[in-house]
Amino acid sequence: MNRKVVLSGIQPTGNLHLGRYFGAIENWVHLQNDFDCVYCVVNYHAITMPYNPVKLQENVWELVYNLLACGVNHESLFIQSKIPEHTELCWILSCMCSYGELSRMTQFKDKTDQVKEKNKDSFVSCGLFTYPVLQAADILMYRADYVPVGKDQDQHLELTRNIAQRFNAVVGKDYFVAPEALYTETPKILSTADPSKKMSASAGDKHNIDLFAPVDTIRKQIRSAVTDTGERSDTMSAGVENLFQLLKACKQTAIYNELLAEYSNQTLSYAVLKDHVADAVIQMVQPIQDRKKEIIADKKAVKDMIKSSSMNIRERAIATLNEVRSLTGLN
Ligand code: AMP
Ligand code: TRP
């Protein structure tokens, strides 16, 4: 029996932080055992915001090393721009997606604000507007059944399903599969510096904890996490809950239960909670950091492997595009 297809993507902007890891990448690694997985470093998406070409190139490879260190198989990993068919499918799908649908995307609104805040002379690109259609093309290209992502990608997944349905209606055939999101147990990790925001690379260094940061830095960041005002209330504050989430994500169930009981009895010291979280995170990142050292010892070998996996995965994209061109009268 054919295995179900899993596809996901990550932008080569910023670093690989705990939100990305626990929200998505850890799942990518586990799913490889049971599914036909394709994972992509989405550099076409990365140029939708103001960027520096030299830095982009560096970031792409850095992210590749980091993903391999986390346990992503090289045969499953490709670089989006090595498969230009994604842009062609994006164009065709953009003609099956309405302006109104794209205008409602919250990520577009958030990123528009970011562009304006950072530099008032920058402009909001059309690419940023059509970004979700390119994401739909990434997913539909491989007829993905499942898409492991964080909760922030819900709206884009819903749009992808709508585009798939519209395409099928236009061509009169159930060609594309409507994909489903796959969430981890921690689909949203918050910034430890400001728990009203999600942990993210674009909000600035203090708003994310880098998996590859020196362990002392990780400990310091966790020690300075915002908890609550000290006044007890009936509901746990977002900051404290986030620390518990991190502990759970690191699979420290026994300590998690113990500290949660202390919290309920009002005997928990936040300094102790933070120390446990820091220990757990450091224990989790250590082997990943060690693996990265081995991987970057031969960067050329890694680059050759990823170029070759991208070429292999491209064969699948070419086959889809041939069918799509015939179905849409573009052959
Ligand atoms: P991005 O950082 O936008 O490239 O996202 C890469 C993947 O990580 C996507 O699947 C996101 O949904 C996920 N992700 C990013 N930040 C977080 C977060 N703070 N919590 C959970 N998942 C996240
Ligand atoms: N938009 C996603 C993000 O910001 C990245 C992405 C691009 C993606 N293409 C994808 C995620 C395809 C899943 C599937 O995280």
Tab-separated table of C-alpha atoms and ligand atoms in Angstrom, residues 10-11 17 19-20 23-24 148-150 152-153 186-189 198-199, ligand 1:
chain	number	residue	atom	x	y	z
A	10	ILE	CA	10.123	26.356	6.866
A	11	GLN	CA	11.483	29.775	5.983
A	17	HIS	CA	14.084	28.319	17.873
A	19	GLY	CA	8.780	27.348	18.902
A	20	ARG	CA	9.693	26.060	15.474
A	23	GLY	CA	5.637	23.278	17.043
A	24	ALA	CA	6.773	21.564	13.860
A	148	PRO	CA	2.822	19.226	10.155
A	149	VAL	CA	2.833	22.887	11.217
A	150	GLY	CA	2.220	25.120	14.208
A	152	ASP	CA	-0.305	29.856	13.314
A	153	GLN	CA	-0.616	28.169	9.896
A	186	THR	CA	2.573	22.131	21.861
A	187	PRO	CA	1.351	23.850	18.703
A	188	LYS	CA	2.089	27.300	20.101
A	189	ILE	CA	5.108	28.262	22.186
A	198	LYS	CA	4.313	33.799	20.067
A	199	MET	CA	7.970	32.817	20.103
B	1	AMP	P1	8.196	29.896	10.510
B	1	AMP	O1	8.969	30.263	11.711
B	1	AMP	O2	7.051	30.820	10.278
B	1	AMP	O3	9.022	29.599	9.291
B	1	AMP	O4	7.530	28.515	10.907
B	1	AMP	C1	8.117	27.245	10.764
B	1	AMP	C2	7.212	26.230	11.419
B	1	AMP	O5	7.287	26.366	12.848
B	1	AMP	C3	5.725	26.419	11.082
B	1	AMP	O6	5.124	25.141	11.008
B	1	AMP	C4	5.173	27.186	12.240
B	1	AMP	O7	3.817	26.935	12.436
B	1	AMP	C5	6.014	26.640	13.399
B	1	AMP	N1	6.190	27.645	14.467
B	1	AMP	C6	6.849	28.831	14.369
B	1	AMP	N2	6.807	29.517	15.545
B	1	AMP	C7	6.115	28.722	16.406
B	1	AMP	C8	5.728	28.856	17.780
B	1	AMP	N3	6.064	29.921	18.499
B	1	AMP	N4	5.029	27.855	18.351
B	1	AMP	C9	4.703	26.761	17.627
B	1	AMP	N5	5.032	26.573	16.338
B	1	AMP	C10	5.714	27.531	15.725
